[in-house]
Short mmCIF file of C-alpha atoms in Angstrom, two decimals:
data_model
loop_
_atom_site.label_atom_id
_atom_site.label_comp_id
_atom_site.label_asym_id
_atom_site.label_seq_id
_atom_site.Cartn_x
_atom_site.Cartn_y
_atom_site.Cartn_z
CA UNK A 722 0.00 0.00 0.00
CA UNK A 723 1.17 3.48 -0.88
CA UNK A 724 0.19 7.01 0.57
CA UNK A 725 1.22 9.06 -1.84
CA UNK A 726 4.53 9.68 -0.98
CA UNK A 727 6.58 7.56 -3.33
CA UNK A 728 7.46 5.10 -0.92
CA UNK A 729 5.49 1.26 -1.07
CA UNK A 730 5.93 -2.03 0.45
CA UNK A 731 8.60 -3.79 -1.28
CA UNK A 732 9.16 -7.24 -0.72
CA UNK A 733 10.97 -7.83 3.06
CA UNK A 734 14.65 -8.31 3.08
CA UNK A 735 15.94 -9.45 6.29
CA UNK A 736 18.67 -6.77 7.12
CA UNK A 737 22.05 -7.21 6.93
CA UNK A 738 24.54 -7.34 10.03
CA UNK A 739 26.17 -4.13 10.56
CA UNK A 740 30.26 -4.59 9.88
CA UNK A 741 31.93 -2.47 12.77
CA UNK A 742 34.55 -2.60 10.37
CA UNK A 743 32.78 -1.73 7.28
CA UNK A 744 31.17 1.46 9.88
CA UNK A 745 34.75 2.51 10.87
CA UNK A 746 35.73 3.11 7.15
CA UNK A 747 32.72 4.45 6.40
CA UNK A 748 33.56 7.26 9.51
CA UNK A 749 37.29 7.73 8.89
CA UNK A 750 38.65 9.68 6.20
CA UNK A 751 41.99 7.65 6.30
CA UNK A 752 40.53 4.35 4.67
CA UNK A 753 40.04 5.93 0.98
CA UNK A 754 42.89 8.05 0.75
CA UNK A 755 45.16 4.93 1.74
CA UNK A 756 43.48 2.90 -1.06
CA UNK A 757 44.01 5.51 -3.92
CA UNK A 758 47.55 5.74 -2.63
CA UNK A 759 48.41 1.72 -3.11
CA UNK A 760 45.90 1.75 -6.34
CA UNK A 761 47.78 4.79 -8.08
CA UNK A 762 51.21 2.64 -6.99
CA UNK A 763 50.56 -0.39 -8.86
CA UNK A 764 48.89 1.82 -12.29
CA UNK A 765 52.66 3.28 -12.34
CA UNK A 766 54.41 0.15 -11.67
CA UNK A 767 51.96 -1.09 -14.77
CA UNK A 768 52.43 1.85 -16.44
CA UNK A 769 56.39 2.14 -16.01
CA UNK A 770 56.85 -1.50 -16.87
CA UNK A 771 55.06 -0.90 -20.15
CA UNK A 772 57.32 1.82 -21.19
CA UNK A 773 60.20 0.06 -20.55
CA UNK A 774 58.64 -2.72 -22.37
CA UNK A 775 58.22 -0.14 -25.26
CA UNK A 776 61.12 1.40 -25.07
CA UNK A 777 63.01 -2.26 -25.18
CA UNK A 778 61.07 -3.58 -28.28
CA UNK A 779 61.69 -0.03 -30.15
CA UNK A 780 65.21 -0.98 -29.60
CA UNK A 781 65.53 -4.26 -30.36
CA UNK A 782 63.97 -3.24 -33.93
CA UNK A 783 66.37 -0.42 -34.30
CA UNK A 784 63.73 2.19 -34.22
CA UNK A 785 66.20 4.82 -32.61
CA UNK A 786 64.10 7.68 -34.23
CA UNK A 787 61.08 6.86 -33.02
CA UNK A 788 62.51 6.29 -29.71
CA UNK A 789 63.74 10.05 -29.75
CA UNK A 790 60.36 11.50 -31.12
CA UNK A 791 58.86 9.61 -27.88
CA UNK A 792 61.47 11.09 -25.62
CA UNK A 793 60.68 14.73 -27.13
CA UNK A 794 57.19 14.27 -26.33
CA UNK A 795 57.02 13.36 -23.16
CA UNK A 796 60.29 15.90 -22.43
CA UNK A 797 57.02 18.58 -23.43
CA UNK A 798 54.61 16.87 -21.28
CA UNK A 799 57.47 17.72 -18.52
CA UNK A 800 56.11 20.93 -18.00
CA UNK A 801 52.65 20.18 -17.16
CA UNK A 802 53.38 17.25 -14.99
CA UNK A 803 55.63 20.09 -13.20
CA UNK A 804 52.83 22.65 -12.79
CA UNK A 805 50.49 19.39 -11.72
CA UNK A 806 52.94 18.65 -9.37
CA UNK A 807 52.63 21.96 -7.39
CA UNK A 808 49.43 22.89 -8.18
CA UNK A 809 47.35 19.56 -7.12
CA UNK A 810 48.68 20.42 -3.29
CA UNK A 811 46.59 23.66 -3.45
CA UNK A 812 43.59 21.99 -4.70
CA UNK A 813 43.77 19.50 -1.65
CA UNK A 814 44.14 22.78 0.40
CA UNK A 815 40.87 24.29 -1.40
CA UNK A 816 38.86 20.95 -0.40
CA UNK A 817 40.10 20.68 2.59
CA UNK A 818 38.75 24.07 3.48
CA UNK A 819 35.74 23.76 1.86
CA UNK A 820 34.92 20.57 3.77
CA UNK A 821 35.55 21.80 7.59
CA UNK A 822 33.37 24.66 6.32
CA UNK A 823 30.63 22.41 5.22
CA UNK A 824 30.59 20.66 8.68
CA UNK A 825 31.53 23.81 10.85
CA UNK A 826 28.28 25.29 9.33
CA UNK A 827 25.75 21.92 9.42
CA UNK A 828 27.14 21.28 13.32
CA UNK A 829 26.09 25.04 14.06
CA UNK A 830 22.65 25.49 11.52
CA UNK A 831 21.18 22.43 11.62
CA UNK A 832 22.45 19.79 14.16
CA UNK A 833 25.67 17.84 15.49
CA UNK A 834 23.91 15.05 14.06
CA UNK A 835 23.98 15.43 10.90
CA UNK A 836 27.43 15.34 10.64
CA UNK A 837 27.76 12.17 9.90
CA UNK A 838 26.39 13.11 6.50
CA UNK A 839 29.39 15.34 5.72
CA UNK A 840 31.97 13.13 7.38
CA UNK A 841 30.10 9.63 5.47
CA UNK A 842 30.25 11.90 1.91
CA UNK A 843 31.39 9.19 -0.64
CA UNK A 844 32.30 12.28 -3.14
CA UNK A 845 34.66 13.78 -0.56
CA UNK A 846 36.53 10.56 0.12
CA UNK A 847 36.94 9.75 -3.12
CA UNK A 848 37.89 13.58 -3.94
CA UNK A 849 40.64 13.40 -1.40
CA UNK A 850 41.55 9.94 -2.77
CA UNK A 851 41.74 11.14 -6.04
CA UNK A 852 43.99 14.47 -5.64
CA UNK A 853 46.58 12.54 -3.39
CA UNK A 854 46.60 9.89 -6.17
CA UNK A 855 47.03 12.35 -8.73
CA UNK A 856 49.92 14.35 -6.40
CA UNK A 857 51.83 11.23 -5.83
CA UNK A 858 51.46 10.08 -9.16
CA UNK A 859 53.40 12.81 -10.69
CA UNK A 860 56.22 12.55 -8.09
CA UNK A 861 56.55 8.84 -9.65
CA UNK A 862 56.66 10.19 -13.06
CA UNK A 863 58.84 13.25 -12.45
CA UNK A 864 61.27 10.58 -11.02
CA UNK A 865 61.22 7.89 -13.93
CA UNK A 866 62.49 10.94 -16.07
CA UNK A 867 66.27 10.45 -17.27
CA UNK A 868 68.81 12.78 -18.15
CA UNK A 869 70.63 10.19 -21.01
CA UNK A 870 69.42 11.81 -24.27
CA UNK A 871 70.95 9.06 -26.67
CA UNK A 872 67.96 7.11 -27.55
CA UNK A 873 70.54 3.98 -27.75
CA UNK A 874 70.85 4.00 -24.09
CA UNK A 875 67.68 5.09 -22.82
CA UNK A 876 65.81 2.79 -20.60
CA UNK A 877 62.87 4.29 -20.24
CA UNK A 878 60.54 7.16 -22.03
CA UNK A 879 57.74 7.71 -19.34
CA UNK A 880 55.26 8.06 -22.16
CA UNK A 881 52.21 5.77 -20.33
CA UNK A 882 52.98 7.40 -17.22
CA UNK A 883 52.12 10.75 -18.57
CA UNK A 884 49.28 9.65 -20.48
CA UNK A 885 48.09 8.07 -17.20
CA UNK A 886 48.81 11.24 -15.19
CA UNK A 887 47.08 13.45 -17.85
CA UNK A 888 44.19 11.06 -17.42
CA UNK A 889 44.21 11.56 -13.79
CA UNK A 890 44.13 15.51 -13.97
CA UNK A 891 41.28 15.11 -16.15
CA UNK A 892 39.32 12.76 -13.36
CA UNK A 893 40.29 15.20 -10.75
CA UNK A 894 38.89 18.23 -12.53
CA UNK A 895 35.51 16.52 -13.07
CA UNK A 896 35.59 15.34 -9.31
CA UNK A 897 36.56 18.46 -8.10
CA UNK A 898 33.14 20.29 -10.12
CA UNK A 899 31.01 17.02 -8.70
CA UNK A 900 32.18 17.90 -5.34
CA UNK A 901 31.74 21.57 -5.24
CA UNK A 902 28.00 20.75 -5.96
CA UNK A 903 27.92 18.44 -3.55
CA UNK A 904 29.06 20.12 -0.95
CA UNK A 905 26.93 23.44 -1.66
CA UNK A 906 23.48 21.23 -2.04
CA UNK A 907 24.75 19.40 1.50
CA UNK A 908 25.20 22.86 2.60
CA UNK A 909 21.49 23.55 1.80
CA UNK A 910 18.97 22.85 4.80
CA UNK A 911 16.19 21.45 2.68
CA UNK A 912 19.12 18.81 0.82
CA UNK A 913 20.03 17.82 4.25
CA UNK A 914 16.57 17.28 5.30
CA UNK A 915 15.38 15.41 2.01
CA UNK A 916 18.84 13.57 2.57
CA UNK A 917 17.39 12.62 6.21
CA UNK A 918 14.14 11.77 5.03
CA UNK A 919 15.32 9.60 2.47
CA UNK A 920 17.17 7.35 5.09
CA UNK A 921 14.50 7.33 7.63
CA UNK A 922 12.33 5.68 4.61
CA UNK A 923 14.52 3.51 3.57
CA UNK A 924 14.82 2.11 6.86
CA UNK A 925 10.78 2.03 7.18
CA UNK A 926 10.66 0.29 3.76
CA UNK A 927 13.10 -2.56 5.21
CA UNK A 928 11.26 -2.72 8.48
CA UNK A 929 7.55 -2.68 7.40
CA UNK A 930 6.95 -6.40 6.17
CA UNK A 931 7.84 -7.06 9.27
CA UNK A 932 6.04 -4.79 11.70
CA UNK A 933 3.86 -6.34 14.11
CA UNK A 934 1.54 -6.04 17.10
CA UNK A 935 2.69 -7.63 20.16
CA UNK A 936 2.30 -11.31 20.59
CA UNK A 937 1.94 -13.75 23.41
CA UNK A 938 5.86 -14.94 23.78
CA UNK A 939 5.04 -17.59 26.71
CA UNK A 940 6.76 -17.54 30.37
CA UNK A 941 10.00 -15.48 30.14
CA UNK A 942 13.01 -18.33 30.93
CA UNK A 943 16.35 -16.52 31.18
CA UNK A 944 18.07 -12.72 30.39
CA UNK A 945 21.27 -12.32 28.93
CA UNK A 946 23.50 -9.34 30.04
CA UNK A 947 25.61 -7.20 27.43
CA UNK A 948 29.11 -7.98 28.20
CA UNK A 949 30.68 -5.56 26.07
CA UNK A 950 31.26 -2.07 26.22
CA UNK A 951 29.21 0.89 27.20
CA UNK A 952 27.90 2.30 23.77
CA UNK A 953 24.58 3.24 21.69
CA UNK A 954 22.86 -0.28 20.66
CA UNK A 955 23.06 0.11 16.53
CA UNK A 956 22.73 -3.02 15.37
CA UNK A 957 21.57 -6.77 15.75
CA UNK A 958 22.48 -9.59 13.54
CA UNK A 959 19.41 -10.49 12.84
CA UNK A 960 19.99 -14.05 11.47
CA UNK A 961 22.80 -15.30 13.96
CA UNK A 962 19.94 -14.66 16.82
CA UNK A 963 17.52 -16.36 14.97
CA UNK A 964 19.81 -19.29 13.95
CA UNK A 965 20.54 -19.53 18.02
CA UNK A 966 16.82 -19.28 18.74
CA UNK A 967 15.65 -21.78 16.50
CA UNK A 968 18.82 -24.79 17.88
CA UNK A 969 17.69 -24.32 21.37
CA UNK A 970 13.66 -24.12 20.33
CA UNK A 971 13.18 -20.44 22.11
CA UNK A 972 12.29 -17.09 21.12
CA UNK A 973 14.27 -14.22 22.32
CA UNK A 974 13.47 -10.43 23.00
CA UNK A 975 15.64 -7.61 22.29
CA UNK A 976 15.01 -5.89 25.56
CA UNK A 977 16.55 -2.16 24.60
CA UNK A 978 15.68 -0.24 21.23
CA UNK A 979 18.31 0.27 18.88
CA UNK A 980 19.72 3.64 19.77
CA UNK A 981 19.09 3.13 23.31
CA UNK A 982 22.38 3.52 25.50
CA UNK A 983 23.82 -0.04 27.05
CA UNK A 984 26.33 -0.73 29.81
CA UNK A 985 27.92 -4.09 30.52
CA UNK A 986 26.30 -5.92 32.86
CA UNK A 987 22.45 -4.39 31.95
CA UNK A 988 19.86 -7.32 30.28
CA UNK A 989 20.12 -7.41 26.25
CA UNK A 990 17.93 -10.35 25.47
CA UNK A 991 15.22 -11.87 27.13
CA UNK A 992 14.63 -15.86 26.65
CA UNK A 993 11.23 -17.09 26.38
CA UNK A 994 10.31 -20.75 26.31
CA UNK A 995 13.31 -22.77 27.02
CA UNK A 996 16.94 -22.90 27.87
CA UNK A 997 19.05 -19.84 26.98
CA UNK A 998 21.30 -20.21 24.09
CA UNK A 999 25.00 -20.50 24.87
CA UNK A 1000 27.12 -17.32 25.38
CA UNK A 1001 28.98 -18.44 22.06
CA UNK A 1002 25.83 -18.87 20.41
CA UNK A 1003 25.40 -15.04 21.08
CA UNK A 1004 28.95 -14.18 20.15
CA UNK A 1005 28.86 -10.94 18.00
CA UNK A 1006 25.54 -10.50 18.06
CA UNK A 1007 25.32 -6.87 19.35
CA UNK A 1008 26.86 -4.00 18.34
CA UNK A 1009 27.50 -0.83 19.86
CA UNK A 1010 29.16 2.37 19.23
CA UNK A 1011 29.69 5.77 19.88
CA UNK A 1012 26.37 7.50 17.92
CA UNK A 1013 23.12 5.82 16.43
CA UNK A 1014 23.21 4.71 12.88
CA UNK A 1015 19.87 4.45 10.19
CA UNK A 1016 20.72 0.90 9.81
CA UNK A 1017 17.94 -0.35 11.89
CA UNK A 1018 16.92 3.07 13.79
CA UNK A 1019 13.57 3.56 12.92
CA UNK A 1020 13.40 6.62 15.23
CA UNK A 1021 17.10 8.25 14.13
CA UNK A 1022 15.64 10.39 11.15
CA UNK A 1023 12.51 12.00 13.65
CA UNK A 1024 15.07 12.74 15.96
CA UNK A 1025 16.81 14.87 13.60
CA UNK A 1026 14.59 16.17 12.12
CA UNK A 1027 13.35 17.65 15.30
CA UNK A 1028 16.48 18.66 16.48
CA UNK A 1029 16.77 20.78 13.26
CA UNK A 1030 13.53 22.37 13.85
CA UNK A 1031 14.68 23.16 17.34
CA UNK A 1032 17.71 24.35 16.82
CA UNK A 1033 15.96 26.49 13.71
CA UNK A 1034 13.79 27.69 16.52
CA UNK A 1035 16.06 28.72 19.09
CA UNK A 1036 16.74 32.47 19.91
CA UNK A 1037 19.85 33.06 18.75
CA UNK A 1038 18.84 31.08 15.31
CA UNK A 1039 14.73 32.19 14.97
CA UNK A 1040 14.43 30.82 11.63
CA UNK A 1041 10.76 29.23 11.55
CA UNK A 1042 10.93 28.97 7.67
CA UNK A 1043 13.30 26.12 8.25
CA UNK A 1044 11.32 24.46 11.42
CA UNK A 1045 8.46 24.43 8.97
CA UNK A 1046 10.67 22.61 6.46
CA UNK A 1047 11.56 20.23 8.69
CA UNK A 1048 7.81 19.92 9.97
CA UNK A 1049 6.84 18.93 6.11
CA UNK A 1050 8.72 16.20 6.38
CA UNK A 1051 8.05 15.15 10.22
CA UNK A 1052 4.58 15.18 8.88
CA UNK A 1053 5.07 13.26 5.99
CA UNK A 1054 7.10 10.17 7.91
CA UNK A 1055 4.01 10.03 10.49
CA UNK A 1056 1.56 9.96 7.43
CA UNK A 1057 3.65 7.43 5.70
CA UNK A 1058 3.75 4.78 8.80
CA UNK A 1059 0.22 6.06 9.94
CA UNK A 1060 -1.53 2.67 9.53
CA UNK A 1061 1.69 0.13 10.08
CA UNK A 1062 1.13 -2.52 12.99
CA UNK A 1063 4.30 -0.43 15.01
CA UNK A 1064 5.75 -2.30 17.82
CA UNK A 1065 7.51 -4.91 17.68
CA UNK A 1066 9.35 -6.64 14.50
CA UNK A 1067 8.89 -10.27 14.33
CA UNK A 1068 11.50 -12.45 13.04
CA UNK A 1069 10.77 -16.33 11.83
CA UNK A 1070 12.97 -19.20 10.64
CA UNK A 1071 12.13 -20.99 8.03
CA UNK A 1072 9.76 -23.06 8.90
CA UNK A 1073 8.11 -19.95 10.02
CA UNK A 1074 8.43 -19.95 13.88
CA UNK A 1075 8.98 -17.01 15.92
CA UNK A 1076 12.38 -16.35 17.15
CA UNK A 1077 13.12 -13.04 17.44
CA UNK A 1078 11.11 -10.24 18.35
CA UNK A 1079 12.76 -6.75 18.09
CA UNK A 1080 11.03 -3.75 20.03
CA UNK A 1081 10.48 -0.50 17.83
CA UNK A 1082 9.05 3.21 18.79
CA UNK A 1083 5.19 2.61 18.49
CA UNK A 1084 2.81 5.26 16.94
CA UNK A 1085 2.55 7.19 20.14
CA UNK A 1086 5.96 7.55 20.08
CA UNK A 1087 6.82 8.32 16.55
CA UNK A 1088 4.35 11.25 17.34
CA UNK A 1089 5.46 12.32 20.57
CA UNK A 1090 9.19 11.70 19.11
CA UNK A 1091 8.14 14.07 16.10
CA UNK A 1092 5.78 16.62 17.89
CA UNK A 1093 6.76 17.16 21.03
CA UNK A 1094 9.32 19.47 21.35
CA UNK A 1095 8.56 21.66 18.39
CA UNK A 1096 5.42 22.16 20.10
CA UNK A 1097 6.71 23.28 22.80
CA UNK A 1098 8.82 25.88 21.10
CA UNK A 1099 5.79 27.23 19.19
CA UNK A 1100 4.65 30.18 21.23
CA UNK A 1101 5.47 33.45 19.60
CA UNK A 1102 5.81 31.68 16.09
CA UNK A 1103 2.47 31.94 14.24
CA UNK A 1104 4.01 30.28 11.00
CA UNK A 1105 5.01 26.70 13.17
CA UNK A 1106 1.70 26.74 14.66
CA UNK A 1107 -0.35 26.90 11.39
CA UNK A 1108 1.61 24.64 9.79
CA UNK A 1109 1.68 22.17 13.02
CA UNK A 1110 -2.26 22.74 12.83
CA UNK A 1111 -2.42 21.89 9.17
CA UNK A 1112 -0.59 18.85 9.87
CA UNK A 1113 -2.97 17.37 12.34
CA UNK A 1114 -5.76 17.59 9.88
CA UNK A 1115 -3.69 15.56 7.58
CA UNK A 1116 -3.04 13.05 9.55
CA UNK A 1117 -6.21 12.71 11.54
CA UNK A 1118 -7.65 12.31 8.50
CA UNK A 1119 -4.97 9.29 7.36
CA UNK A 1120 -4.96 8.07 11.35
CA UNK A 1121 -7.05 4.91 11.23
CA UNK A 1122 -9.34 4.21 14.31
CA UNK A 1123 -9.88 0.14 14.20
CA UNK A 1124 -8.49 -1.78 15.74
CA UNK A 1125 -6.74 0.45 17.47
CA UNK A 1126 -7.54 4.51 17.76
CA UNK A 1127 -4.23 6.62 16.46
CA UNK A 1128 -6.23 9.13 16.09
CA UNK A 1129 -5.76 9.87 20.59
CA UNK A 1130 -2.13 11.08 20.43
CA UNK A 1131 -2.87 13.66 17.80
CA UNK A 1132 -5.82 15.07 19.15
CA UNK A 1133 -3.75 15.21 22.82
CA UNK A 1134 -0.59 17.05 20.72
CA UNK A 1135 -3.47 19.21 18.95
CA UNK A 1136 -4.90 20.61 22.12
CA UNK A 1137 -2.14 21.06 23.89
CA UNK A 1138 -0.78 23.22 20.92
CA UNK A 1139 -4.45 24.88 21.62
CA UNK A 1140 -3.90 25.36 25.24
CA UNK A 1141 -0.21 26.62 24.52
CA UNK A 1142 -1.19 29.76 21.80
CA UNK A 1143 -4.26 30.72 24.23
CA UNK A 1144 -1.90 30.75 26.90
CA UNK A 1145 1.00 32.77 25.78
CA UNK A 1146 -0.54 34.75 22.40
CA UNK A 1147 -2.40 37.82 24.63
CA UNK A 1148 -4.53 39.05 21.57
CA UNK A 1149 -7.96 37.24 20.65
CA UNK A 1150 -7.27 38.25 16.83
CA UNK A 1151 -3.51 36.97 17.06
CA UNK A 1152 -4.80 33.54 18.48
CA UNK A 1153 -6.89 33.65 15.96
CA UNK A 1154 -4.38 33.94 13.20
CA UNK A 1155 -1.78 31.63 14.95
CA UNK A 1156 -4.20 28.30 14.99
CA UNK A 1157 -5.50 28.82 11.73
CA UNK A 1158 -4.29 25.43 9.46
CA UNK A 1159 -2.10 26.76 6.80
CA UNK A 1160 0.32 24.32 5.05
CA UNK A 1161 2.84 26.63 4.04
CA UNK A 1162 2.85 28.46 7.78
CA UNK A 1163 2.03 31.83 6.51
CA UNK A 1164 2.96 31.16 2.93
#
């Protein structure tokens, strides 16, 4: 089922374990630098070996003249590999600058969350990667060049080398114009929020097949306590607990959420049913780190989204035009998960047992997640409020009431809003105005 929003129900695939490795390259900006270094190593060894190769065979046939034309060629391409030398430096300095800019300015505008966006940039990594490549590339080549002019005992003519570090100056422009617009559109509130949005629905769209009210899980048997270190929860491997479930005939309950914070020693997983499976059965299992990750966060994307909206709301920002953005799109998660069975996520083997059920934020707390504290923050803002007030009627008209009511939390967040304007807006008329539903605030 669709609402509208360019997101369905694609068929369920059971999520994949988050690598703590494959997470700390994805965070670092040493991983793809390193990479382009070795891969621009072995092109030149390549590349130097096949003009010696050349250079041999031209030999061998007596082709001194063509060996000299190919030594005055590449003594012209000289130059440029000079300038490209020197200059490619202060193009790493450019990006460089342009990049703590970029983050400097989303950490203080929109929120220390959304960092990660800047510092997780494939585009930058593999601009850095690129430039250094390029730099150390022509070192190589300005080293392979020899002073002997006699093309009888020349061994080498760096004539691939050149072609290859031409090529690479070429890449490196092109990368450097895909980056610059990168960078500006990342720089751009409503990018960053339509970036955010994106990965909270992706996240939905990998959850949803799955979604499910709570069930009746039988006596609870055993907990088992995290016994690593103290961190954010981001990720379960999904199949390894269900494999370990299904040996010892159990089901087990992920007791936190993922993104909740876990010390050693506090429950992880409750057993239901049986005998607990053995500590090696449960062997990376968990993962933790230092900040929550979409991976399995269903919650992550509201949180940021609010946090922009906050932070676009405080005093020393006041910039409701952006809360209102990010309300658009606060608005338009809720509608999109309106009518899913939110709770729980229930995990079967093959044979279609239970084993694993994973908590999620329900309905009333997606709302109270996404409402709360912009609501809170609406008093002297006319153009939140309208737009807030708009988005109730949207989605107490999407809110289904059978078999549960969702319709309760909205009409709560809708009169408190109420209660708030009356409270703190003195003028009848300006109440008035500020509670009126307007989708675009005041336009």
């Amino acid at each position: 089922m669709s609402h509208g929003y360019g997101f369905g129900r694609p068929r369920y695939r059971r999520p994949r374990a988050l690598s703590p490795l494959r997470e700390h390259l994805r965070d670092t900006f040493w991983f793809a630098p390193t990479a382009g270094l070795l891969t621009v190593a072995l092109l030149w060894w390549a590349a130097s070996a096949l003009d010696a190769s050349l250079i041999s065979a031209l030999q061998e046939d007596g082709a001194y003249d063509e060996v000299g034309e190919l030594a005055a060629i590449t003594e012209d391409a000289k130059t440029i590999i000079t300038t490209v030398s020197s200059a490619m430096m202060t193009f790493i300095g450019v990006v460089f600058s342009i990049s703590l800019v970029a983050v400097q300015m989303a950490s203080g505008q929109f929120s220390p969350r959304v960092v990660r966006i800047f510092v997780r940039s494939r585009i930058t990594k593999l601009t850095f990667a690129v430039f250094l490549a390029t730099f150390v590339l022509s070192l190589l080549v300005m080293a392979e060049y020899e002073s002997e002019t006699d093309p009888r005992l020349v061994v080498s003519v760096p004539l691939v080398q050149s072609l290859l570090t031409m090529a690479m100056v070429g890449l490196s422009l092109l990368l450097f114009i895909a980056y610059v617009n990168s960078t500006l559109r990342l720089m751009r509130v409503s990018h960053v929020i339509d970036h955010i949005t994106h990965e909270s629905f992706w996240v939905l769209s990998r959850q949803q097949q799955k979604l499910a009210e709570e069930a009746e899980l039988g006596p609870e048997t055993a907990r088992i306590t995290h016994d690593g270190r103290a961190g954010v929860l981001r990720d379960v491997n999904i199949a390894r607990l269900v494999r370990a479930a299904r040996r010892r005939g159990v089901v087990l309950r992920l007791i936190p959420r993922i993104g909740d914070f876990v010390v050693p020693g506090t429950p992880v997983l409750a057993v239901h049913g049986g005998q607990a499976p053995p500590r090696s059965a449960l062997r990376y299992t968990v993962s933790v780190g230092v900040e929550r990750t979409f991976h399995q966060d269903l919650g992550f994307g509201l949180r940021q989204l609010a946090d922009i909206a906050l932070r676009a709301l405080s005093p020393a920002v006041h910039d409701p035009t952006t809360a209102v953005q990010a309300l658009d799109r606060i608005i338009q998660f809720l509608a999109a998960s309106a009518d899913l069975p939110l709770g729980a996520l229930h995990h079967r083997d093959r044979q279609g047992e239970l084993r694993l059920v994973q908590d999620v934020p329900g309905w009333e707390d997606l709302v109270d997640l996404g409402l709360t504290e912009i609501r809170g923050c609406v008093a002297g803002n006319p153009q939140v409020s309208r737009r807030m007030m708009a988005g109730f009627e949207d989605l107490l008209h999407l809110a289904p009431t059978d078999p549960v009511d969702r319709r309760r939390p909205l009409l709560r967040h809708r009169e408190l809003l109420i209660e708030s304007v009356e409270r703190t807006v003195p003028e009848a008329t300006d109440r008035e105005f500020a509670l009126l539903s307007d989708r675009q605030g005041i336009g």
